[in-house]
Amino acid sequence: MTAHQNGTVSLEISDFLLNCFVRSPSWKLWLSLFLSLLFLLAMWANGILITIWLEASLHEPLYHLLSFLSLLDIVICLTVVPKVLAIFWFDLKSISFCGCFLQMYIMNYFCGMESCTFMVMAYDRYVAICHPLRYPSIITDQFVAKAVVFILARNGILTMPIPILSSRLHYCGRNVIDNCICANMSVSRLSCDDVTINRLYQFAVGWTLLGSDLILIFVSYTFILRAVLRLKAEGAVAKALSTCGSHFILILSFSTILLVFVLTLMVKRKVSSDVPVLLNVLHHVIFSALNPIVYGVRTQEIKQGIQRLLKKGWW
C-alpha cells in the first residue's frame, strides 16, 4: 500500500477481473457459440495457408506475405478468443497484472502489423497490375524480407509505450475491467492518475499507423482501378475488379469497425457500454477468419496447391 500525491491510497494490484457483458447476459450464450465457430474457422483456414509452404510451387513472394498474414491472425485469435470463451463458459474472469499488459501489447502490436501487411499486399497488387513486366524484379524474396522487418520494427517500437504507460499508472485498488479483453483505455480508466497522455498517445499512434496505411492502400487501389478499366481483354476487367474489390472491401471493413469502436467510446453515454466491447472482441476474430478466405482460398494457385498436398497425403 502506497500513498499517492493527491492524497489517495494506492493498493498493489496483482490481477484484474474482466467483467464483460454484465448488462447484456443474454448475449453470452449466442456470442460464445458464434465466437467458437469463428475461432475454429480462423484456425483451420489460416492453418491451410501456412501449410502451403510445404508446396514448392507456392514459394513466391505473394504467398510468403499471405502466410505471414495468417501467422498474425492465428496469434491474434489465440490471444483473445480462448480467454473470452473461458470467461463465458467457466467464469474465469481473473487475469494477472503482467498477463493483462502482455495481452494489451500483443493486440496493439499484431493489429498494427496486420494493417501494415495489408498495405504491402496492396502495393504488391499495384505492381502486378500496373507494372506487370517489372513485377519479378520489384517483388522479390528480398523485398518481402525487408517489408517484414519494417512491419515488425515499426509497429513494435510505436506500440510498446501503450502497455508501458498503462502499467505505470496507480490503480488505487480498483481492478474490475468493464471489458472482455485488456483494451488500453478500459484498463487505464481504472487509474486514479491523469490518463490524458495515455489517451493522446493511443489516439496518435492509432491514427498514424492505421491512417497512413489506409491512405496508401486507397492510393494503390485507385491506380489499380484506373489500370483495370483500360484493360481490353474479355473478362479481364471483371476478374480484376472481383479480386481487388473483395480485398479493398475487407480492408475498408477492418478500418471501419475500428473507427466505429472509437466513436462509440467517445459517445459512450449515448450507447450501451457493451457495444464497444462487442465490436472490440469481434474485430479480433472476424477478420482472422475472413482474411484467408478472401486473400487465399479464392486464389486459383492456392486451390491447386491444396489439391496437390491432399494427393500427397499431408492431410
Coordinates of C-alpha atoms in Angstrom, one line a residue:
M1 CA 0.0 0.0 0.0
T2 CA 1.5 3.4 -1.0
A3 CA 0.3 7.0 -0.6
H4 CA -0.4 8.8 -3.8
Q5 CA 0.4 12.5 -4.5
N6 CA -3.3 13.6 -4.5
G7 CA -3.9 12.0 -1.1
T8 CA -5.5 8.8 -2.2
V9 CA -4.1 5.4 -1.2
S10 CA -2.8 3.2 -3.9
L11 CA -3.1 -0.6 -3.3
E12 CA -0.8 -3.0 -5.1
I13 CA -2.8 -4.8 -7.8
S14 CA -1.8 -8.4 -8.6
D15 CA -4.5 -9.2 -11.0
F16 CA -7.6 -7.8 -12.9
L17 CA -11.1 -9.1 -13.3
L18 CA -12.6 -9.0 -16.8
N19 CA -16.2 -8.2 -16.3
C20 CA -17.8 -8.3 -19.7
F21 CA -21.4 -8.1 -20.9
V22 CA -22.8 -7.8 -17.4
R23 CA -25.6 -5.6 -18.7
S24 CA -26.4 -8.0 -21.6
P25 CA -26.0 -11.5 -20.1
S26 CA -28.3 -13.0 -22.8
W27 CA -25.6 -12.2 -25.3
K28 CA -23.1 -14.5 -23.7
L29 CA -24.5 -17.9 -24.9
W30 CA -25.1 -16.9 -28.6
L31 CA -21.9 -14.9 -28.7
S32 CA -19.8 -17.8 -27.3
L33 CA -21.2 -20.1 -30.0
F34 CA -20.5 -17.5 -32.7
L35 CA -17.0 -16.9 -31.4
S36 CA -16.3 -20.6 -31.2
L37 CA -17.3 -21.2 -34.8
L38 CA -15.3 -18.2 -36.0
F39 CA -12.3 -19.3 -34.0
L40 CA -12.4 -22.8 -35.5
L41 CA -12.8 -21.4 -39.0
A42 CA -10.0 -18.9 -38.5
M43 CA -7.6 -21.5 -37.1
W44 CA -8.5 -24.0 -39.9
A45 CA -8.3 -21.5 -42.8
N46 CA -5.1 -19.8 -41.6
G47 CA -3.6 -23.2 -40.9
I48 CA -4.1 -24.2 -44.5
L49 CA -2.3 -21.0 -45.7
I50 CA 0.7 -21.7 -43.5
T51 CA 0.7 -25.3 -44.7
I52 CA 1.0 -24.2 -48.3
W53 CA 4.7 -23.6 -47.6
L54 CA 5.0 -27.3 -48.0
E55 CA 4.1 -26.9 -51.6
A56 CA 7.2 -25.8 -53.6
S57 CA 5.2 -24.3 -56.4
L58 CA 3.9 -21.6 -54.0
H59 CA 7.2 -20.4 -52.7
E60 CA 6.7 -17.0 -54.2
P61 CA 6.7 -13.5 -52.5
L62 CA 2.9 -13.1 -52.5
Y63 CA 2.4 -16.4 -50.8
H64 CA 5.1 -15.6 -48.2
L65 CA 3.1 -12.4 -47.4
L66 CA -0.2 -14.5 -47.2
S67 CA 1.5 -16.9 -44.8
F68 CA 2.8 -14.1 -42.7
L69 CA -0.7 -12.6 -42.5
S70 CA -2.1 -16.0 -41.5
L71 CA 0.5 -16.2 -38.7
L72 CA -0.6 -12.8 -37.4
D73 CA -4.2 -13.9 -37.5
I74 CA -3.5 -17.1 -35.6
V75 CA -1.6 -15.2 -32.8
I76 CA -4.4 -12.6 -32.5
C77 CA -7.1 -15.3 -32.2
L78 CA -5.1 -17.2 -29.6
T79 CA -4.5 -14.0 -27.6
V80 CA -8.2 -13.0 -27.4
V81 CA -10.7 -15.8 -28.1
P82 CA -9.7 -18.6 -25.6
K83 CA -9.7 -16.1 -22.7
V84 CA -13.1 -14.7 -23.7
L85 CA -14.6 -18.2 -24.0
A86 CA -13.1 -19.1 -20.6
I87 CA -15.0 -16.1 -19.1
F88 CA -18.3 -17.1 -20.8
W89 CA -18.1 -20.8 -20.0
F90 CA -16.2 -21.1 -16.8
D91 CA -16.5 -17.6 -15.3
L92 CA -12.6 -17.3 -15.3
K93 CA -12.5 -13.6 -15.1
S94 CA -9.1 -13.2 -13.4
I95 CA -6.1 -12.2 -15.4
S96 CA -2.7 -11.4 -13.9
F97 CA -1.3 -7.9 -13.9
C98 CA 1.6 -8.9 -16.3
G99 CA -0.7 -11.1 -18.4
C100 CA -3.1 -8.2 -18.9
F101 CA -0.5 -5.8 -20.2
L102 CA 1.1 -8.5 -22.3
Q103 CA -2.3 -9.1 -24.0
M104 CA -2.7 -5.4 -24.5
Y105 CA 0.7 -5.2 -26.2
I106 CA 0.1 -8.2 -28.4
M107 CA -3.3 -6.9 -29.6
N108 CA -2.0 -3.5 -30.5
Y109 CA 1.3 -4.8 -32.0
F110 CA -0.3 -7.5 -34.1
C111 CA -3.3 -5.5 -35.3
G112 CA -0.8 -2.8 -36.4
M113 CA 1.2 -5.4 -38.2
E114 CA -1.9 -6.7 -39.9
S115 CA -2.8 -3.2 -41.2
C116 CA 0.8 -2.7 -42.5
T117 CA 0.7 -6.2 -44.2
F118 CA -2.5 -5.1 -46.0
M119 CA -0.6 -2.1 -47.2
V120 CA 2.3 -4.2 -48.5
M121 CA -0.1 -6.6 -50.2
A122 CA -1.9 -3.7 -51.8
Y123 CA 1.4 -2.5 -53.2
D124 CA 2.1 -6.0 -54.5
R125 CA -1.2 -5.9 -56.4
Y126 CA -0.5 -2.4 -57.7
V127 CA 2.9 -3.6 -59.2
A128 CA 1.4 -6.8 -60.6
I129 CA -1.4 -5.0 -62.4
C130 CA 0.1 -1.6 -63.3
H131 CA 3.7 -2.7 -64.0
P132 CA 3.4 -6.5 -64.8
L133 CA 6.7 -6.6 -66.7
R134 CA 8.7 -5.2 -63.8
Y135 CA 6.9 -7.3 -61.1
P136 CA 9.5 -10.1 -60.9
S137 CA 12.3 -7.6 -60.4
I138 CA 10.5 -5.5 -57.8
I139 CA 8.5 -8.0 -55.7
T140 CA 11.3 -10.4 -54.8
D141 CA 12.0 -12.5 -51.7
Q142 CA 14.4 -9.8 -50.6
F143 CA 11.6 -7.2 -50.9
V144 CA 9.3 -9.4 -48.7
A145 CA 12.1 -9.9 -46.1
K146 CA 12.7 -6.1 -45.9
A147 CA 8.9 -5.5 -45.7
V148 CA 8.5 -8.0 -42.8
V149 CA 11.5 -6.4 -40.9
F150 CA 9.9 -3.0 -41.5
I151 CA 6.5 -4.2 -40.3
L152 CA 8.0 -5.8 -37.2
A153 CA 10.1 -2.8 -36.3
R154 CA 7.6 0.0 -37.0
N155 CA 4.8 -1.5 -35.0
G156 CA 6.9 -3.0 -32.3
I157 CA 8.6 0.4 -31.5
L158 CA 5.5 2.5 -31.7
T159 CA 3.1 0.3 -29.8
M160 CA 5.5 -0.6 -26.9
P161 CA 4.7 2.6 -24.9
I162 CA 1.0 1.8 -24.8
P163 CA 1.2 -1.0 -22.2
I164 CA 4.2 0.6 -20.5
L165 CA 2.3 3.9 -19.9
S166 CA -0.7 1.9 -18.6
S167 CA 1.3 -0.4 -16.3
R168 CA 3.0 2.6 -14.6
L169 CA -0.4 4.1 -13.5
H170 CA -1.6 3.9 -9.9
Y171 CA -4.8 1.8 -9.8
C172 CA -5.9 2.7 -6.2
G173 CA -7.3 -0.8 -5.5
R174 CA -9.7 -0.9 -8.5
N175 CA -9.2 -3.9 -10.6
V176 CA -12.6 -4.7 -12.4
I177 CA -12.2 -4.0 -16.1
D178 CA -15.5 -3.5 -18.0
N179 CA -14.4 -5.4 -21.0
C180 CA -13.7 -8.9 -22.2
I181 CA -10.1 -8.1 -23.0
C182 CA -7.4 -5.8 -21.7
A183 CA -8.0 -2.9 -24.0
N184 CA -5.8 0.1 -23.2
M185 CA -8.5 2.7 -22.2
S186 CA -10.7 0.1 -20.4
V187 CA -7.7 -0.6 -18.1
S188 CA -6.4 3.0 -17.9
R189 CA -9.8 4.4 -16.7
L190 CA -9.4 2.4 -13.5
S191 CA -6.5 4.5 -12.5
C192 CA -6.6 7.4 -10.1
D193 CA -3.9 9.2 -12.2
D194 CA -4.4 11.6 -15.1
V195 CA -4.6 9.4 -18.2
T196 CA -4.5 12.2 -20.8
I197 CA -1.1 11.1 -22.1
N198 CA -2.3 7.6 -22.5
R199 CA -5.4 8.7 -24.5
L200 CA -3.4 11.1 -26.7
Y201 CA -0.7 8.5 -27.4
Q202 CA -3.2 5.8 -28.2
F203 CA -5.1 8.2 -30.5
A204 CA -1.9 9.5 -32.2
V205 CA -0.4 6.1 -32.8
G206 CA -3.6 4.5 -33.9
W207 CA -4.4 7.2 -36.5
T208 CA -0.7 7.5 -37.5
L209 CA -0.3 3.7 -38.2
L210 CA -3.8 2.8 -39.4
G211 CA -4.5 6.1 -41.0
S212 CA -1.3 6.2 -43.1
D213 CA -1.8 2.5 -44.1
L214 CA -5.3 3.2 -45.2
I215 CA -4.3 6.2 -47.3
L216 CA -1.6 4.3 -49.1
I217 CA -3.9 1.3 -49.6
F218 CA -6.6 3.7 -51.1
V219 CA -4.0 5.2 -53.4
S220 CA -2.8 1.8 -54.6
Y221 CA -6.3 0.6 -55.4
T222 CA -7.1 3.9 -57.1
F223 CA -4.2 3.3 -59.5
I224 CA -5.2 -0.4 -59.8
L225 CA -8.8 0.6 -60.7
R226 CA -7.6 3.1 -63.3
A227 CA -5.3 0.5 -64.9
V228 CA -8.0 -2.2 -64.8
L229 CA -10.5 0.0 -66.6
R230 CA -8.0 0.3 -69.5
L231 CA -7.8 -3.5 -70.0
K232 CA -9.1 -4.7 -73.4
A233 CA -9.1 -8.5 -72.8
E234 CA -12.5 -10.0 -72.5
G235 CA -13.4 -10.8 -68.8
A236 CA -10.1 -9.3 -67.5
V237 CA -11.9 -6.3 -66.1
A238 CA -14.5 -8.3 -64.2
K239 CA -11.9 -10.7 -62.9
A240 CA -9.5 -8.0 -61.7
L241 CA -12.4 -6.0 -60.1
S242 CA -13.7 -9.1 -58.4
T243 CA -10.3 -9.9 -56.8
C244 CA -9.2 -6.4 -55.9
G245 CA -12.7 -5.3 -55.0
S246 CA -13.0 -8.0 -52.4
H247 CA -9.6 -7.2 -51.0
F248 CA -10.4 -3.5 -50.7
I249 CA -13.9 -4.1 -49.1
L250 CA -12.3 -6.3 -46.5
I251 CA -9.6 -3.7 -45.7
L252 CA -12.2 -1.0 -45.6
S253 CA -14.4 -3.0 -43.2
F254 CA -11.3 -3.7 -41.0
S255 CA -10.7 0.1 -40.7
T256 CA -14.4 1.0 -40.4
I257 CA -15.0 -1.3 -37.4
L258 CA -12.1 0.3 -35.7
L259 CA -13.5 3.8 -36.4
V260 CA -16.9 2.8 -35.1
F261 CA -15.3 1.4 -32.0
V262 CA -13.5 4.7 -31.3
L263 CA -16.7 6.7 -32.0
T264 CA -18.8 4.5 -29.6
L265 CA -16.1 5.1 -26.9
M266 CA -16.4 8.9 -27.5
V267 CA -20.2 8.9 -27.2
K268 CA -20.4 6.1 -24.6
R269 CA -23.1 8.0 -22.7
K270 CA -25.5 7.6 -25.7
V271 CA -24.9 3.9 -26.4
S272 CA -24.7 0.8 -24.3
S273 CA -21.2 0.2 -22.9
D274 CA -21.5 -3.4 -24.2
V275 CA -21.5 -2.2 -27.8
P276 CA -17.8 -1.1 -28.0
V277 CA -16.9 -4.2 -26.1
L278 CA -18.7 -6.4 -28.6
L279 CA -17.0 -4.5 -31.5
N280 CA -13.6 -4.8 -29.9
V281 CA -13.9 -8.6 -29.4
L282 CA -15.4 -9.3 -32.9
H283 CA -12.7 -7.2 -34.6
H284 CA -10.1 -9.5 -33.3
V285 CA -11.7 -12.7 -34.7
I286 CA -13.9 -11.9 -37.7
F287 CA -11.1 -10.7 -39.9
S288 CA -8.9 -13.5 -38.8
A289 CA -11.5 -15.8 -40.3
L290 CA -12.2 -13.8 -43.4
N291 CA -8.6 -12.9 -44.4
P292 CA -7.5 -16.4 -45.5
I293 CA -10.8 -16.9 -47.4
V294 CA -10.7 -13.6 -49.3
Y295 CA -7.0 -13.5 -49.9
G296 CA -6.0 -17.1 -50.1
V297 CA -8.6 -19.8 -50.6
R298 CA -10.2 -18.0 -53.5
T299 CA -6.8 -17.8 -55.3
Q300 CA -6.6 -20.4 -58.1
E301 CA -2.9 -21.2 -57.5
I302 CA -3.6 -21.9 -53.8
K303 CA -6.5 -24.1 -54.6
Q304 CA -4.3 -26.2 -56.9
G305 CA -1.6 -26.2 -54.2
I306 CA -4.0 -27.5 -51.6
Q307 CA -5.2 -30.2 -54.0
R308 CA -1.6 -31.3 -54.7
L309 CA -1.0 -31.5 -50.9
L310 CA -4.1 -33.6 -50.4
K311 CA -2.9 -36.0 -53.1
K312 CA 0.5 -36.3 -51.3
G313 CA -1.3 -37.2 -48.1
W314 CA -0.4 -34.2 -46.0
W315 CA -3.9 -34.1 -44.6

